[in-house]
mmCIF file with all atom_site columns, C-alpha atoms in Angstrom:
data_model
loop_
_atom_site.group_PDB
_atom_site.id
_atom_site.type_symbol
_atom_site.label_atom_id
_atom_site.label_alt_id
_atom_site.label_comp_id
_atom_site.label_asym_id
_atom_site.label_entity_id
_atom_site.label_seq_id
_atom_site.pdbx_PDB_ins_code
_atom_site.Cartn_x
_atom_site.Cartn_y
_atom_site.Cartn_z
_atom_site.occupancy
_atom_site.B_iso_or_equiv
_atom_site.pdbx_formal_charge
_atom_site.auth_seq_id
_atom_site.auth_comp_id
_atom_site.auth_asym_id
_atom_site.auth_atom_id
_atom_site.pdbx_PDB_model_num
ATOM 1   C CA . GLY A 1 1   ? 18.169 -14.489 4.214   1.00 0.00 ? 244 GLY A CA 1
ATOM 2   C CA . ASP A 1 2   ? 17.281 -11.773 6.693   1.00 0.00 ? 245 ASP A CA 1
ATOM 3   C CA . VAL A 1 3   ? 16.610 -8.079  6.115   1.00 0.00 ? 246 VAL A CA 1
ATOM 4   C CA . PHE A 1 4   ? 17.494 -7.208  9.556   1.00 0.00 ? 247 PHE A CA 1
ATOM 5   C CA . ASP A 1 5   ? 21.318 -7.241  9.063   1.00 0.00 ? 248 ASP A CA 1
ATOM 6   C CA . SER A 1 6   ? 23.260 -4.099  9.257   1.00 0.00 ? 249 SER A CA 1
ATOM 7   C CA . ASP A 1 7   ? 24.550 -4.747  5.538   1.00 0.00 ? 250 ASP A CA 1
ATOM 8   C CA . VAL A 1 8   ? 21.020 -5.220  4.304   1.00 0.00 ? 251 VAL A CA 1
ATOM 9   C CA . LEU A 1 9   ? 19.703 -2.191  6.121   1.00 0.00 ? 252 LEU A CA 1
ATOM 10  C CA . ALA A 1 10  ? 22.666 -0.130  4.671   1.00 0.00 ? 253 ALA A CA 1
ATOM 11  C CA . ALA A 1 11  ? 21.529 -1.365  0.962   1.00 0.00 ? 254 ALA A CA 1
ATOM 12  C CA . ILE A 1 12  ? 17.801 -0.352  1.438   1.00 0.00 ? 255 ILE A CA 1
ATOM 13  C CA . GLN A 1 13  ? 18.855 2.709   3.053   1.00 0.00 ? 256 GLN A CA 1
ATOM 14  C CA . ASP A 1 14  ? 21.134 3.303   -0.032  1.00 0.00 ? 257 ASP A CA 1
ATOM 15  C CA . ILE A 1 15  ? 18.282 2.311   -2.621  1.00 0.00 ? 258 ILE A CA 1
ATOM 16  C CA . GLU A 1 16  ? 16.048 4.689   -0.524  1.00 0.00 ? 259 GLU A CA 1
ATOM 17  C CA . GLU A 1 17  ? 18.214 7.635   -1.016  1.00 0.00 ? 260 GLU A CA 1
ATOM 18  C CA . ARG A 1 18  ? 18.762 7.137   -4.713  1.00 0.00 ? 261 ARG A CA 1
ATOM 19  C CA . ALA A 1 19  ? 15.078 6.495   -5.130  1.00 0.00 ? 262 ALA A CA 1
ATOM 20  C CA . TRP A 1 20  ? 14.574 10.661  -4.200  1.00 0.00 ? 263 TRP A CA 1
ATOM 21  C CA . LEU A 1 21  ? 16.382 11.436  -7.423  1.00 0.00 ? 264 LEU A CA 1
ATOM 22  C CA . LEU A 1 22  ? 14.239 9.409   -9.671  1.00 0.00 ? 265 LEU A CA 1
ATOM 23  C CA . PRO A 1 23  ? 12.441 11.748  -12.062 1.00 0.00 ? 266 PRO A CA 1
ATOM 24  C CA . PHE A 1 24  ? 8.849  13.083  -10.742 1.00 0.00 ? 267 PHE A CA 1
ATOM 25  C CA . ALA A 1 25  ? 9.552  10.849  -7.461  1.00 0.00 ? 268 ALA A CA 1
ATOM 26  C CA . THR A 1 26  ? 7.244  12.300  -4.601  1.00 0.00 ? 269 THR A CA 1
ATOM 27  C CA . ARG A 1 27  ? 7.625  9.991   -2.012  1.00 0.00 ? 270 ARG A CA 1
ATOM 28  C CA . VAL A 1 28  ? 9.898  7.112   -1.077  1.00 0.00 ? 271 VAL A CA 1
ATOM 29  C CA . ASP A 1 29  ? 8.732  4.330   1.631   1.00 0.00 ? 272 ASP A CA 1
ATOM 30  C CA . ALA A 1 30  ? 11.145 2.215   2.802   1.00 0.00 ? 273 ALA A CA 1
ATOM 31  C CA . LEU A 1 31  ? 11.897 0.315   6.124   1.00 0.00 ? 274 LEU A CA 1
ATOM 32  C CA . THR A 1 32  ? 14.684 2.499   7.021   1.00 0.00 ? 275 THR A CA 1
ATOM 33  C CA . ASN A 1 33  ? 12.649 5.876   6.644   1.00 0.00 ? 276 ASN A CA 1
ATOM 34  C CA . PHE A 1 34  ? 9.776  4.725   8.111   1.00 0.00 ? 277 PHE A CA 1
ATOM 35  C CA . GLN A 1 35  ? 8.907  7.314   10.992  1.00 0.00 ? 278 GLN A CA 1
ATOM 36  C CA . ASN A 1 36  ? 8.868  5.441   14.030  1.00 0.00 ? 279 ASN A CA 1
ATOM 37  C CA . THR A 1 37  ? 7.565  6.879   17.162  1.00 0.00 ? 280 THR A CA 1
ATOM 38  C CA . ARG A 1 38  ? 8.364  5.692   20.983  1.00 0.00 ? 281 ARG A CA 1
ATOM 39  C CA . ALA A 1 39  ? 8.011  6.991   24.299  1.00 0.00 ? 282 ALA A CA 1
ATOM 40  C CA . GLU A 1 40  ? 10.625 7.813   26.658  1.00 0.00 ? 283 GLU A CA 1
ATOM 41  C CA . GLN A 1 41  ? 9.279  8.879   29.936  1.00 0.00 ? 284 GLN A CA 1
ATOM 42  C CA . ASP A 1 42  ? 7.022  11.622  29.271  1.00 0.00 ? 285 ASP A CA 1
ATOM 43  C CA . ASP A 1 43  ? 8.292  12.603  25.684  1.00 0.00 ? 286 ASP A CA 1
ATOM 44  C CA . LEU A 1 44  ? 7.646  11.220  22.045  1.00 0.00 ? 287 LEU A CA 1
ATOM 45  C CA . ILE A 1 45  ? 10.541 10.349  20.003  1.00 0.00 ? 288 ILE A CA 1
ATOM 46  C CA . VAL A 1 46  ? 9.912  10.241  16.253  1.00 0.00 ? 289 VAL A CA 1
ATOM 47  C CA . GLN A 1 47  ? 12.638 9.172   13.947  1.00 0.00 ? 290 GLN A CA 1
ATOM 48  C CA . ASP A 1 48  ? 13.492 7.008   11.189  1.00 0.00 ? 291 ASP A CA 1
ATOM 49  C CA . LEU A 1 49  ? 13.225 3.574   12.230  1.00 0.00 ? 292 LEU A CA 1
ATOM 50  C CA . VAL A 1 50  ? 16.976 3.183   11.082  1.00 0.00 ? 293 VAL A CA 1
ATOM 51  C CA . PRO A 1 51  ? 18.237 6.758   11.653  1.00 0.00 ? 294 PRO A CA 1
ATOM 52  C CA . ALA A 1 52  ? 20.821 7.823   8.874   1.00 0.00 ? 295 ALA A CA 1
ATOM 53  C CA . GLY A 1 53  ? 24.245 8.114   9.514   1.00 0.00 ? 296 GLY A CA 1
ATOM 54  C CA . GLN A 1 54  ? 24.315 6.085   12.561  1.00 0.00 ? 297 GLN A CA 1
ATOM 55  C CA . GLU A 1 55  ? 26.031 3.041   13.086  1.00 0.00 ? 298 GLU A CA 1
ATOM 56  C CA . THR A 1 56  ? 23.836 -0.131  12.592  1.00 0.00 ? 299 THR A CA 1
ATOM 57  C CA . ASP A 1 57  ? 25.069 -2.118  15.432  1.00 0.00 ? 300 ASP A CA 1
ATOM 58  C CA . ALA A 1 58  ? 23.386 -5.200  17.040  1.00 0.00 ? 301 ALA A CA 1
ATOM 59  C CA . ALA A 1 59  ? 21.092 -3.130  19.288  1.00 0.00 ? 302 ALA A CA 1
ATOM 60  C CA . VAL A 1 60  ? 19.989 -0.834  16.492  1.00 0.00 ? 303 VAL A CA 1
ATOM 61  C CA . VAL A 1 61  ? 19.190 -3.915  14.178  1.00 0.00 ? 304 VAL A CA 1
ATOM 62  C CA . ALA A 1 62  ? 17.494 -5.705  17.302  1.00 0.00 ? 305 ALA A CA 1
ATOM 63  C CA . ARG A 1 63  ? 15.188 -2.747  17.947  1.00 0.00 ? 306 ARG A CA 1
ATOM 64  C CA . ALA A 1 64  ? 14.494 -1.997  14.097  1.00 0.00 ? 307 ALA A CA 1
ATOM 65  C CA . ARG A 1 65  ? 13.281 -5.724  14.025  1.00 0.00 ? 308 ARG A CA 1
ATOM 66  C CA . ALA A 1 66  ? 11.227 -5.545  17.034  1.00 0.00 ? 309 ALA A CA 1
ATOM 67  C CA . ASP A 1 67  ? 9.264  -2.285  16.015  1.00 0.00 ? 310 ASP A CA 1
ATOM 68  C CA . ALA A 1 68  ? 8.842  -3.262  12.403  1.00 0.00 ? 311 ALA A CA 1
ATOM 69  C CA . LEU A 1 69  ? 7.385  -6.508  12.759  1.00 0.00 ? 312 LEU A CA 1
ATOM 70  C CA . ALA A 1 70  ? 5.206  -5.147  15.302  1.00 0.00 ? 313 ALA A CA 1
ATOM 71  C CA . GLU A 1 71  ? 4.045  -2.288  13.184  1.00 0.00 ? 314 GLU A CA 1
ATOM 72  C CA . PRO A 1 72  ? 1.043  -3.031  10.968  1.00 0.00 ? 315 PRO A CA 1
ATOM 73  C CA . LEU A 1 73  ? 1.728  -0.093  8.820   1.00 0.00 ? 316 LEU A CA 1
ATOM 74  C CA . ILE A 1 74  ? 4.925  -2.004  7.718   1.00 0.00 ? 317 ILE A CA 1
ATOM 75  C CA . VAL A 1 75  ? 4.323  -5.642  7.567   1.00 0.00 ? 318 VAL A CA 1
ATOM 76  C CA . HIS A 1 76  ? 2.997  -7.017  4.224   1.00 0.00 ? 319 HIS A CA 1
ATOM 77  C CA . ARG A 1 77  ? 4.131  -3.302  3.021   1.00 0.00 ? 320 ARG A CA 1
ATOM 78  C CA . LEU A 1 78  ? 7.417  -2.750  3.451   1.00 0.00 ? 321 LEU A CA 1
ATOM 79  C CA . VAL A 1 79  ? 8.725  -6.198  4.797   1.00 0.00 ? 322 VAL A CA 1
ATOM 80  C CA . ASN A 1 80  ? 7.389  -9.714  5.125   1.00 0.00 ? 323 ASN A CA 1
ATOM 81  C CA . GLU A 1 81  ? 5.913  -11.152 8.456   1.00 0.00 ? 324 GLU A CA 1
ATOM 82  C CA . ASP A 1 82  ? 9.492  -13.089 8.975   1.00 0.00 ? 325 ASP A CA 1
ATOM 83  C CA . GLY A 1 83  ? 12.035 -10.240 8.246   1.00 0.00 ? 326 GLY A CA 1
ATOM 84  C CA . SER A 1 84  ? 12.938 -12.393 5.233   1.00 0.00 ? 327 SER A CA 1
ATOM 85  C CA . ALA A 1 85  ? 11.910 -9.778  2.337   1.00 0.00 ? 328 ALA A CA 1
ATOM 86  C CA . ALA A 1 86  ? 11.651 -6.094  2.007   1.00 0.00 ? 329 ALA A CA 1
ATOM 87  C CA . GLY A 1 87  ? 10.646 -3.444  -0.731  1.00 0.00 ? 330 GLY A CA 1
ATOM 88  C CA . VAL A 1 88  ? 11.294 0.136   -1.380  1.00 0.00 ? 331 VAL A CA 1
ATOM 89  C CA . ASN A 1 89  ? 8.070  1.986   -2.581  1.00 0.00 ? 332 ASN A CA 1
ATOM 90  C CA . VAL A 1 90  ? 8.673  4.990   -4.663  1.00 0.00 ? 333 VAL A CA 1
ATOM 91  C CA . THR A 1 91  ? 5.546  7.030   -5.891  1.00 0.00 ? 334 THR A CA 1
ATOM 92  C CA . VAL A 1 92  ? 6.254  8.961   -8.734  1.00 0.00 ? 335 VAL A CA 1
ATOM 93  C CA . TYR A 1 93  ? 3.737  11.863  -9.771  1.00 0.00 ? 336 TYR A CA 1
ATOM 94  C CA . MET A 1 94  ? 3.449  12.406  -13.575 1.00 0.00 ? 337 MET A CA 1
ATOM 95  C CA . PRO A 1 95  ? 2.962  15.615  -15.252 1.00 0.00 ? 338 PRO A CA 1
ATOM 96  C CA . ASP A 1 96  ? -0.137 16.186  -17.311 1.00 0.00 ? 339 ASP A CA 1
ATOM 97  C CA . ASP A 1 97  ? 0.474  14.749  -20.757 1.00 0.00 ? 340 ASP A CA 1
ATOM 98  C CA . SER A 1 98  ? -0.104 18.228  -22.351 1.00 0.00 ? 341 SER A CA 1
ATOM 99  C CA . GLU A 1 99  ? 2.583  19.536  -20.546 1.00 0.00 ? 342 GLU A CA 1
ATOM 100 C CA . ASP A 1 100 ? 5.333  16.658  -21.150 1.00 0.00 ? 343 ASP A CA 1
ATOM 101 C CA . PRO A 1 101 ? 4.357  14.174  -23.526 1.00 0.00 ? 344 PRO A CA 1
ATOM 102 C CA . SER A 1 102 ? 7.510  12.202  -22.661 1.00 0.00 ? 345 SER A CA 1
ATOM 103 C CA . ALA A 1 103 ? 7.227  12.230  -19.122 1.00 0.00 ? 346 ALA A CA 1
ATOM 104 C CA . ARG A 1 104 ? 6.212  8.475   -18.863 1.00 0.00 ? 347 ARG A CA 1
ATOM 105 C CA . ALA A 1 105 ? 8.783  7.287   -20.872 1.00 0.00 ? 348 ALA A CA 1
ATOM 106 C CA . LEU A 1 106 ? 11.545 9.054   -18.893 1.00 0.00 ? 349 LEU A CA 1
ATOM 107 C CA . VAL A 1 107 ? 10.397 7.857   -15.764 1.00 0.00 ? 350 VAL A CA 1
ATOM 108 C CA . LEU A 1 108 ? 9.877  4.116   -17.096 1.00 0.00 ? 351 LEU A CA 1
ATOM 109 C CA . ARG A 1 109 ? 13.246 4.213   -18.891 1.00 0.00 ? 352 ARG A CA 1
ATOM 110 C CA . SER A 1 110 ? 15.376 5.858   -15.946 1.00 0.00 ? 353 SER A CA 1
ATOM 111 C CA . SER A 1 111 ? 13.620 4.273   -12.761 1.00 0.00 ? 354 SER A CA 1
ATOM 112 C CA . LYS A 1 112 ? 13.088 0.812   -13.796 1.00 0.00 ? 355 LYS A CA 1
ATOM 113 C CA . PRO A 1 113 ? 16.461 -0.820  -14.112 1.00 0.00 ? 356 PRO A CA 1
ATOM 114 C CA . HIS A 1 114 ? 14.999 -4.311  -13.656 1.00 0.00 ? 357 HIS A CA 1
ATOM 115 C CA . ALA A 1 115 ? 12.370 -5.716  -15.740 1.00 0.00 ? 358 ALA A CA 1
ATOM 116 C CA . ASN A 1 116 ? 10.695 -7.721  -13.056 1.00 0.00 ? 359 ASN A CA 1
ATOM 117 C CA . TRP A 1 117 ? 9.745  -4.695  -11.001 1.00 0.00 ? 360 TRP A CA 1
ATOM 118 C CA . PRO A 1 118 ? 5.958  -4.393  -10.825 1.00 0.00 ? 361 PRO A CA 1
ATOM 119 C CA . LEU A 1 119 ? 4.711  -1.092  -11.581 1.00 0.00 ? 362 LEU A CA 1
ATOM 120 C CA . ARG A 1 120 ? 0.922  -0.235  -10.313 1.00 0.00 ? 363 ARG A CA 1
ATOM 121 C CA . SER A 1 121 ? -0.632 3.007   -12.145 1.00 0.00 ? 364 SER A CA 1
ATOM 122 C CA . SER A 1 122 ? -3.326 5.005   -11.777 1.00 0.00 ? 365 SER A CA 1
ATOM 123 C CA . PRO A 1 123 ? -4.245 7.173   -14.786 1.00 0.00 ? 366 PRO A CA 1
ATOM 124 C CA . SER A 1 124 ? -6.851 9.247   -13.286 1.00 0.00 ? 367 SER A CA 1
ATOM 125 C CA . THR A 1 125 ? -4.559 10.726  -10.749 1.00 0.00 ? 368 THR A CA 1
ATOM 126 C CA . ARG A 1 126 ? -1.123 10.492  -13.397 1.00 0.00 ? 369 ARG A CA 1
ATOM 127 C CA . ARG A 1 127 ? 0.431  8.478   -10.499 1.00 0.00 ? 370 ARG A CA 1
ATOM 128 C CA . PHE A 1 128 ? 2.788  5.457   -11.012 1.00 0.00 ? 371 PHE A CA 1
ATOM 129 C CA . GLU A 1 129 ? 4.503  3.429   -8.007  1.00 0.00 ? 372 GLU A CA 1
ATOM 130 C CA . TYR A 1 130 ? 7.100  0.784   -8.279  1.00 0.00 ? 373 TYR A CA 1
ATOM 131 C CA . ILE A 1 131 ? 6.175  -1.827  -5.605  1.00 0.00 ? 374 ILE A CA 1
#
């Protein structure tokens, strides 16, 4: 497959938007919302790699592919080197257990719809990331 397809990019954008609704989500990194910077004459333009609400025609998809696969902060993090697989990284900041002892269970129950999603945790910072 190819993630640089207008339907796949729309699906990634939908997942990204829904991920912000997860309990305690503090950051969502996706191919579509990566802050891409480019120069146009004397101006620097900073916008999402795939701007929300914009039609993803062939030119937008081609530019997104070229920019993403040339960006070391994206490759092997949000997309693989040939553009055949992509991921969405959700960072969840858990409140102190003394404040809400059921918080971890709530996040795990509500944000892990698939049993094979890997979870990386850092107990010292109370952060959990689905990768």
